XYZ file of C-alpha atoms in Angstrom:
521
model
C 130.220 42.995 98.296
C 127.380 41.270 100.144
C 129.794 38.533 101.181
C 132.258 41.028 102.615
C 129.434 42.756 104.493
C 128.763 39.494 106.343
C 132.164 39.681 108.078
C 131.657 41.353 111.445
C 133.705 44.423 112.292
C 134.203 46.091 115.625
C 131.979 49.000 116.530
C 135.088 51.206 116.558
C 135.880 50.338 112.927
C 132.236 50.646 111.874
C 131.964 54.087 113.501
C 135.171 55.236 111.818
C 133.896 54.144 108.398
C 130.528 55.880 108.889
C 132.196 59.051 110.168
C 134.661 59.257 107.264
C 131.921 58.449 104.743
C 129.654 61.153 106.183
C 132.438 63.706 105.853
C 133.462 62.814 102.302
C 130.037 62.128 100.830
C 127.870 64.751 102.488
C 129.964 67.619 103.850
C 132.166 68.852 101.011
C 129.794 71.856 100.449
C 130.246 72.742 104.144
C 134.034 72.672 103.871
C 133.934 74.528 100.561
C 131.888 77.313 102.139
C 134.286 77.552 105.084
C 137.268 77.744 102.708
C 135.656 80.390 100.487
C 134.504 82.617 103.337
C 137.325 82.329 105.873
C 138.713 85.721 106.910
C 142.227 84.528 107.810
C 145.417 83.995 105.811
C 146.441 80.779 104.089
C 147.980 79.236 107.200
C 144.995 80.149 109.346
C 142.584 78.847 106.722
C 144.365 75.488 106.564
C 144.315 75.213 110.342
C 140.599 76.128 110.437
C 139.700 73.518 107.808
C 141.777 70.830 109.508
C 140.124 71.695 112.812
C 136.654 71.482 111.273
C 137.485 68.107 109.710
C 138.767 66.749 113.041
C 135.732 68.060 114.924
C 133.297 66.636 112.370
C 135.005 63.246 112.302
C 135.090 63.076 116.102
C 131.486 64.207 116.520
C 130.089 61.817 113.919
C 132.238 58.974 115.313
C 130.975 59.600 118.850
C 127.300 59.839 117.845
C 127.525 56.755 115.620
C 129.172 54.767 118.414
C 126.520 55.837 120.934
C 123.573 55.210 118.607
C 124.787 51.767 117.584
C 125.770 50.666 121.096
C 122.475 51.787 122.637
C 120.018 50.957 119.828
C 121.622 47.985 118.038
C 119.232 46.923 115.236
C 117.334 50.196 115.407
C 120.695 51.951 115.106
C 121.396 50.140 111.827
C 118.018 51.268 110.459
C 118.415 54.841 111.700
C 121.847 55.259 110.114
C 120.553 53.839 106.819
C 117.696 56.362 106.818
C 120.104 59.201 107.596
C 122.278 58.172 104.645
C 119.313 58.547 102.287
C 118.298 61.898 103.765
C 121.908 63.124 103.700
C 122.188 62.261 100.019
C 118.913 64.035 99.227
C 119.977 67.125 101.174
C 123.365 67.317 99.449
C 121.778 66.862 96.026
C 119.536 69.877 96.594
C 122.412 71.897 98.040
C 124.572 71.191 94.996
C 121.832 71.404 92.367
C 119.647 74.242 93.658
C 122.130 76.012 95.974
C 119.798 75.885 98.974
C 120.648 75.665 102.646
C 118.890 73.217 104.935
C 117.702 75.709 107.541
C 114.417 75.979 109.465
C 112.771 77.742 106.508
C 113.725 74.924 104.135
C 112.453 72.303 106.565
C 109.126 74.123 106.890
C 108.891 74.276 103.105
C 109.475 70.518 102.944
C 106.623 69.812 105.357
C 104.322 72.236 103.527
C 104.963 70.895 100.025
C 102.463 68.593 98.378
C 103.499 65.546 96.369
C 102.213 67.167 93.175
C 104.851 69.905 93.517
C 107.615 67.775 95.056
C 107.348 65.291 92.190
C 108.708 67.995 89.898
C 112.115 67.465 91.480
C 112.153 63.710 90.809
C 114.561 63.477 87.901
C 116.919 60.836 86.561
C 119.951 62.654 87.952
C 118.373 62.719 91.422
C 117.755 58.963 91.368
C 121.279 58.239 90.145
C 122.740 60.484 92.833
C 120.638 58.819 95.522
C 121.664 55.393 94.317
C 125.372 56.103 94.451
C 125.559 58.458 97.423
C 122.551 57.333 99.443
C 121.451 53.765 98.779
C 124.898 52.111 98.778
C 125.992 53.720 102.086
C 122.553 52.895 103.493
C 123.025 49.213 102.577
C 126.379 49.215 104.355
C 124.829 50.709 107.499
C 121.924 48.290 107.333
C 123.713 45.025 106.517
C 127.178 45.280 108.061
C 127.418 43.019 111.169
C 128.993 44.769 114.156
C 130.728 43.485 117.280
C 129.588 45.945 119.936
C 132.114 45.299 122.669
C 131.850 46.324 126.299
C 130.561 49.494 127.926
C 134.088 50.368 129.129
C 135.261 50.717 125.540
C 132.218 52.892 124.838
C 133.324 55.252 127.607
C 136.904 55.396 126.329
C 135.946 56.019 122.679
C 133.240 58.583 123.352
C 135.216 60.294 126.097
C 138.259 60.527 123.853
C 136.153 61.933 121.003
C 134.639 64.557 123.281
C 138.099 65.550 124.510
C 139.344 65.986 120.934
C 136.316 68.140 120.083
C 136.896 70.387 123.103
C 140.618 70.768 122.392
C 140.038 71.698 118.747
C 137.242 74.104 119.698
C 139.502 75.856 122.212
C 142.312 76.024 119.655
C 139.933 77.955 117.380
C 138.479 80.236 120.033
C 139.606 83.221 117.949
C 137.155 82.116 115.222
C 134.099 82.556 117.467
C 133.099 85.840 115.834
C 133.519 84.408 112.316
C 131.415 81.375 113.221
C 128.676 83.552 114.736
C 128.602 85.667 111.564
C 128.234 82.590 109.357
C 126.307 80.281 111.669
C 123.194 80.165 109.450
C 125.151 79.135 106.363
C 127.434 76.700 108.190
C 124.527 75.113 110.038
C 122.519 74.825 106.828
C 125.294 72.910 105.067
C 126.406 70.542 107.838
C 124.975 67.028 107.429
C 123.144 65.405 109.093
C 122.876 68.124 111.732
C 121.288 70.730 109.458
C 117.967 68.930 109.100
C 118.047 67.179 112.492
C 118.518 70.392 114.474
C 116.179 72.486 112.311
C 113.454 69.835 112.356
C 113.676 69.836 116.154
C 113.551 73.643 116.171
C 110.505 73.643 113.904
C 108.726 71.044 116.043
C 109.453 73.056 119.195
C 108.207 76.222 117.512
C 104.939 74.600 116.437
C 104.488 73.128 119.884
C 104.762 76.596 121.401
C 102.244 78.169 119.035
C 98.850 79.039 120.419
C 96.202 76.420 119.819
C 93.868 79.210 118.705
C 94.360 82.594 117.110
C 94.622 85.655 119.297
C 91.179 87.175 118.802
C 91.042 90.763 117.617
C 88.624 93.219 119.274
C 85.129 93.254 117.796
C 84.295 95.686 115.032
C 81.199 96.568 113.049
C 80.145 97.254 109.466
C 79.187 100.912 109.225
C 77.175 101.206 105.980
C 74.823 99.276 103.721
C 76.618 99.825 100.421
C 77.090 96.588 98.465
C 80.851 96.066 98.223
C 83.054 93.176 97.129
C 86.802 92.776 97.493
C 88.653 90.031 95.611
C 92.113 89.474 97.111
C 94.404 87.425 94.865
C 97.466 86.012 96.646
C 100.054 85.314 93.991
C 102.596 82.516 94.324
C 106.299 83.185 93.649
C 105.482 86.206 91.484
C 108.472 88.522 91.451
C 108.290 92.214 90.621
C 111.334 92.059 88.342
C 109.440 90.154 85.618
C 106.314 92.334 85.523
C 106.063 94.702 82.569
C 104.155 97.041 84.904
C 107.379 97.525 86.872
C 109.566 98.253 83.864
C 110.422 94.732 82.664
C 111.297 94.955 78.978
C 109.201 91.975 77.932
C 105.444 92.282 77.365
C 104.421 90.105 80.295
C 101.454 92.386 81.169
C 99.955 93.204 77.759
C 96.420 93.453 79.183
C 96.930 94.969 82.620
C 99.194 97.654 81.167
C 96.088 98.968 79.359
C 93.712 98.726 82.329
C 92.386 102.108 83.423
C 92.602 102.867 87.114
C 95.105 100.135 87.995
C 97.482 101.219 90.767
C 100.973 99.754 90.948
C 102.852 99.874 94.255
C 106.429 99.094 95.191
C 106.333 96.366 97.834
C 108.378 93.777 99.677
C 107.395 90.495 101.288
C 108.000 89.704 104.936
C 109.386 86.250 104.134
C 110.581 84.142 101.216
C 108.272 81.147 101.615
C 104.531 80.598 101.347
C 103.515 79.909 104.949
C 105.053 83.065 106.388
C 104.352 85.196 103.328
C 100.637 84.397 103.177
C 100.351 84.870 106.944
C 101.918 88.334 106.626
C 99.392 89.290 103.939
C 96.467 88.328 106.161
C 97.585 89.533 109.604
C 97.236 93.037 111.093
C 100.955 93.343 111.879
C 104.158 91.368 111.489
C 104.361 89.013 114.433
C 105.539 85.571 115.439
C 102.185 85.218 117.195
C 99.091 83.998 115.381
C 96.552 86.804 115.402
C 93.081 86.463 113.932
C 93.547 86.601 110.184
C 91.711 88.826 107.735
C 89.241 86.252 106.306
C 88.499 84.840 109.761
C 87.987 88.294 111.276
C 85.869 89.592 108.392
C 83.739 86.432 108.541
C 83.202 86.903 112.278
C 82.186 90.531 111.653
C 79.413 89.436 109.267
C 81.135 89.572 105.870
C 80.389 86.872 103.298
C 83.825 85.282 102.897
C 84.986 82.631 100.425
C 88.449 81.115 100.084
C 89.484 79.382 96.855
C 92.886 77.738 96.588
C 95.107 75.681 94.324
C 97.925 76.162 96.825
C 98.805 75.044 100.343
C 100.751 76.228 103.381
C 98.418 79.049 104.320
C 97.745 79.711 108.025
C 94.496 78.397 109.592
C 91.370 79.624 107.780
C 88.123 79.430 109.792
C 85.241 80.190 107.446
C 82.319 78.230 106.032
C 83.294 78.353 102.353
C 86.788 76.951 101.819
C 87.159 75.426 98.361
C 90.173 73.713 96.799
C 90.770 73.471 93.065
C 89.422 69.908 93.228
C 86.210 71.155 94.857
C 85.828 73.791 92.153
C 86.513 71.230 89.426
C 83.503 69.265 90.706
C 81.358 72.407 90.641
C 82.522 73.413 87.157
C 83.136 70.135 85.259
C 83.556 71.914 81.916
C 86.312 74.236 83.138
C 90.073 73.686 82.870
C 90.854 72.125 86.242
C 94.602 71.890 85.667
C 95.433 75.585 85.963
C 94.546 78.511 88.182
C 91.739 79.694 85.928
C 89.522 77.291 87.875
C 89.754 79.623 90.890
C 88.169 82.448 88.869
C 85.364 80.304 87.498
C 81.821 81.525 88.261
C 82.898 84.518 90.356
C 80.240 86.825 88.929
C 77.467 84.415 89.887
C 79.048 83.788 93.284
C 79.134 87.507 94.105
C 75.695 88.281 92.674
C 74.081 85.459 94.656
C 75.398 86.691 98.006
C 72.757 87.552 100.567
C 75.089 89.957 102.374
C 76.135 93.487 101.529
C 79.859 92.898 102.049
C 81.748 90.123 100.253
C 85.414 89.109 100.525
C 86.806 86.472 98.180
C 90.403 85.285 98.535
C 92.033 83.421 95.648
C 95.255 81.652 96.685
C 96.970 80.786 93.417
C 100.028 78.694 92.539
C 100.667 80.112 89.061
C 104.388 80.878 89.249
C 105.538 78.127 91.599
C 108.462 75.978 90.455
C 110.091 73.742 89.651
C 107.813 73.094 86.656
C 106.823 76.607 85.572
C 105.879 75.326 82.126
C 103.062 73.246 83.641
C 101.435 76.255 85.300
C 99.717 77.786 82.285
C 97.627 76.556 79.334
C 99.570 75.978 76.136
C 98.122 79.052 74.422
C 99.945 81.263 76.938
C 103.351 79.950 75.941
C 104.326 83.277 74.380
C 108.047 83.059 75.059
C 109.715 80.009 73.520
C 111.431 77.620 73.841
C 110.982 76.749 77.516
C 112.705 74.596 80.096
C 110.343 71.990 81.498
C 111.767 72.302 85.029
C 114.399 74.110 87.078
C 116.968 71.346 86.696
C 116.749 71.600 82.917
C 116.777 75.390 83.234
C 120.063 75.376 85.100
C 121.739 74.396 81.838
C 120.041 77.241 79.978
C 118.626 79.932 82.250
C 117.067 81.742 79.301
C 114.695 78.828 78.709
C 113.745 78.842 82.400
C 113.008 82.579 82.278
C 110.833 81.989 79.202
C 108.718 79.467 81.122
C 108.493 81.727 84.167
C 107.537 84.762 82.083
C 104.717 82.754 80.530
C 103.284 82.257 84.035
C 103.215 86.055 84.411
C 101.437 86.393 81.055
C 98.826 83.924 82.327
C 98.516 85.854 85.595
C 97.990 89.012 83.530
C 95.149 87.316 81.654
C 93.443 86.100 84.827
C 93.657 89.435 86.660
C 92.522 91.389 83.592
C 89.463 89.149 83.241
C 88.696 89.549 86.935
C 88.838 93.356 86.706
C 86.566 93.343 83.666
C 84.083 91.146 85.499
C 84.037 93.432 88.537
C 83.777 96.561 86.380
C 80.659 95.197 84.714
C 78.857 94.630 88.047
C 77.362 98.104 88.289
C 75.308 97.469 91.413
C 78.441 96.645 93.453
C 81.346 98.764 94.579
C 84.309 96.500 93.843
C 88.049 96.127 94.284
C 90.735 93.743 93.085
C 94.005 93.436 95.010
C 96.894 91.279 93.825
C 99.962 90.717 95.975
C 102.516 87.922 95.949
C 103.560 85.857 98.947
C 107.247 86.170 97.954
C 109.505 86.439 94.920
C 111.689 83.955 93.072
C 115.285 83.414 91.980
C 115.813 82.481 88.342
C 119.525 81.795 88.207
C 120.888 85.086 89.512
C 124.103 84.316 91.422
C 123.404 80.683 90.536
C 120.330 80.636 92.817
C 116.944 79.165 91.942
C 113.419 79.273 93.361
C 112.995 80.735 96.875
C 113.160 80.063 100.609
C 116.462 81.619 101.687
C 116.459 83.381 105.069
C 115.587 87.058 104.679
C 119.044 88.064 105.897
C 120.603 86.169 102.979
C 117.926 86.310 100.286
C 118.546 88.304 97.099
C 116.029 91.051 96.434
C 114.277 89.079 93.682
C 113.039 86.728 96.428
C 111.298 89.519 98.365
C 110.534 92.337 95.905
C 106.955 91.580 94.898
C 104.101 92.999 92.782
C 101.282 94.829 94.596
C 98.441 95.798 92.227
C 95.131 97.465 93.149
C 92.050 98.291 91.097
C 88.808 99.788 92.431
C 85.567 100.677 90.748
C 84.916 104.344 90.130
C 84.343 106.471 93.257
C 84.778 103.496 95.592
C 87.732 104.880 97.564
C 90.301 107.629 97.184
C 93.952 106.614 97.268
C 96.597 108.136 99.486
C 99.540 109.711 97.719
C 102.818 107.809 97.765
C 105.518 109.861 99.457
C 108.947 110.187 97.895
C 110.362 109.700 101.386
C 111.028 106.245 102.783
C 108.784 106.963 105.797
C 105.219 108.172 105.488
C 104.558 111.739 106.535
C 101.286 113.642 106.925
C 99.230 110.555 106.133
C 101.121 109.690 102.951
C 102.275 106.198 102.067
C 105.947 105.226 102.223
C 107.781 104.589 98.964
C 107.806 100.834 99.602
C 104.864 98.995 101.183
C 104.795 95.762 103.149
C 102.297 92.948 103.047
C 100.364 93.871 106.197
C 98.926 96.926 104.392
C 96.418 94.461 102.948
C 94.626 93.824 106.267
C 93.872 97.461 107.052
C 93.098 98.480 103.471
C 90.539 95.679 103.109
C 88.865 96.652 106.390
C 88.430 100.135 104.930
C 87.001 98.765 101.664
C 84.515 96.632 103.592
C 83.587 99.553 105.879
C 84.569 97.631 109.004
C 85.171 99.978 111.909
C 87.461 98.240 114.372
C 90.046 98.913 117.096
C 92.269 96.536 115.087
C 92.314 98.993 112.169
C 95.384 101.215 111.750
C 94.954 104.064 109.263
C 98.733 104.384 108.881
C 98.730 101.012 107.074
C 95.779 101.758 104.796
C 96.430 102.736 101.179
C 93.044 104.502 101.032
C 91.831 107.735 102.607
């Protein structure tokens, strides 16, 4: 093979080989989706698929020719890199049924190695070797005769003409394409991740360098009050016993007096947007001053503890990771989220301020390795799948592992409530809400991150649990109507209720406060 690669080929032949290889190796899911979702008869479907094949071959041929002619050695390297990324993208599309859209790209950039390593399996490496490394070696090592600029013009001009003709021949499919543009764009390689990475970079570039400051407020009483906000990770309502799940995943919380359980939905299906929605005063593409930052600026003692990542910018003095807490509490279990709850009583009692807000950003139910997210003694449901890939072969084992993460969450929240209840000199509240839900094999989907317009409800129906000490605050009544009337709450709450409810609990009077999004009177 190496010997044959040393024989130079013309750039035209090289571009044809790369274009055909890109179609056959990386774009079968794209064509399969088009075939399954076409709204025309058999003849029209065949013509559509042939047109898409011709357009893809022509486009990839033209881009390959241009890149190689203009960049030469760099072009070889670039195409080799794209082969590896293409193979990785297709593996995840086939294995986890994801789409490579802007949300997926943002998830990639916000995922730590410790979580990403859970996807590194033998089947992934074998797939990359056959579908990524070998094509990459061809792109990297194959000598090419580049030819003259005139031939470049003829080849690229001809390709562009073919693309335009085929596009015009399918002008009647414009509506169908616009209806399926997210799915088609998320399956088309390499354009899915190239275009969406560019979109994400442009979006971040346009974001404000600083948060939009909220108007000043003030604390209106001297009552000692503490709020502990627990942001759950990938916790879905469907697997909570408190919401009617048939398994005993909440054996402790189901017996807790005074615990309120709300129906709620997330504003997104991934951590960055979901956690932002929990902390902001309203749903917005802009970056407003977030709850911990605002409360800190208003004089509240604020602490943030996290075993997670991807949250929006937090500007407070006390920001502690699980590694920081492990150093503070060397005898505690540093491998699970219990470390975030370590020493909370002492932390609250030692505060020199009358109002305290503690945010715990957990990672308890995040895949793909659910079975690694809880101590062994919480493995109530057995046997378990060690990761999502193993769970695809037996979804029941994956659900067992996931349900054990909910049992562990139940234990942590129950202990937190008991701690707060015992602190008689403080008015206290515990709020638990998840950043988003999770798919566990329904419709052959796993994990999370689909666009909201396409996501199944298990990816956005989330738990929202509230406990307050006696006589701290009175709760509004939940209306049976979808919209709140006469000061009542709607039947289903959204994540931005957190911001305004916590301001009430901390007695912060502010123009930013909206009583319509407060669960308390």
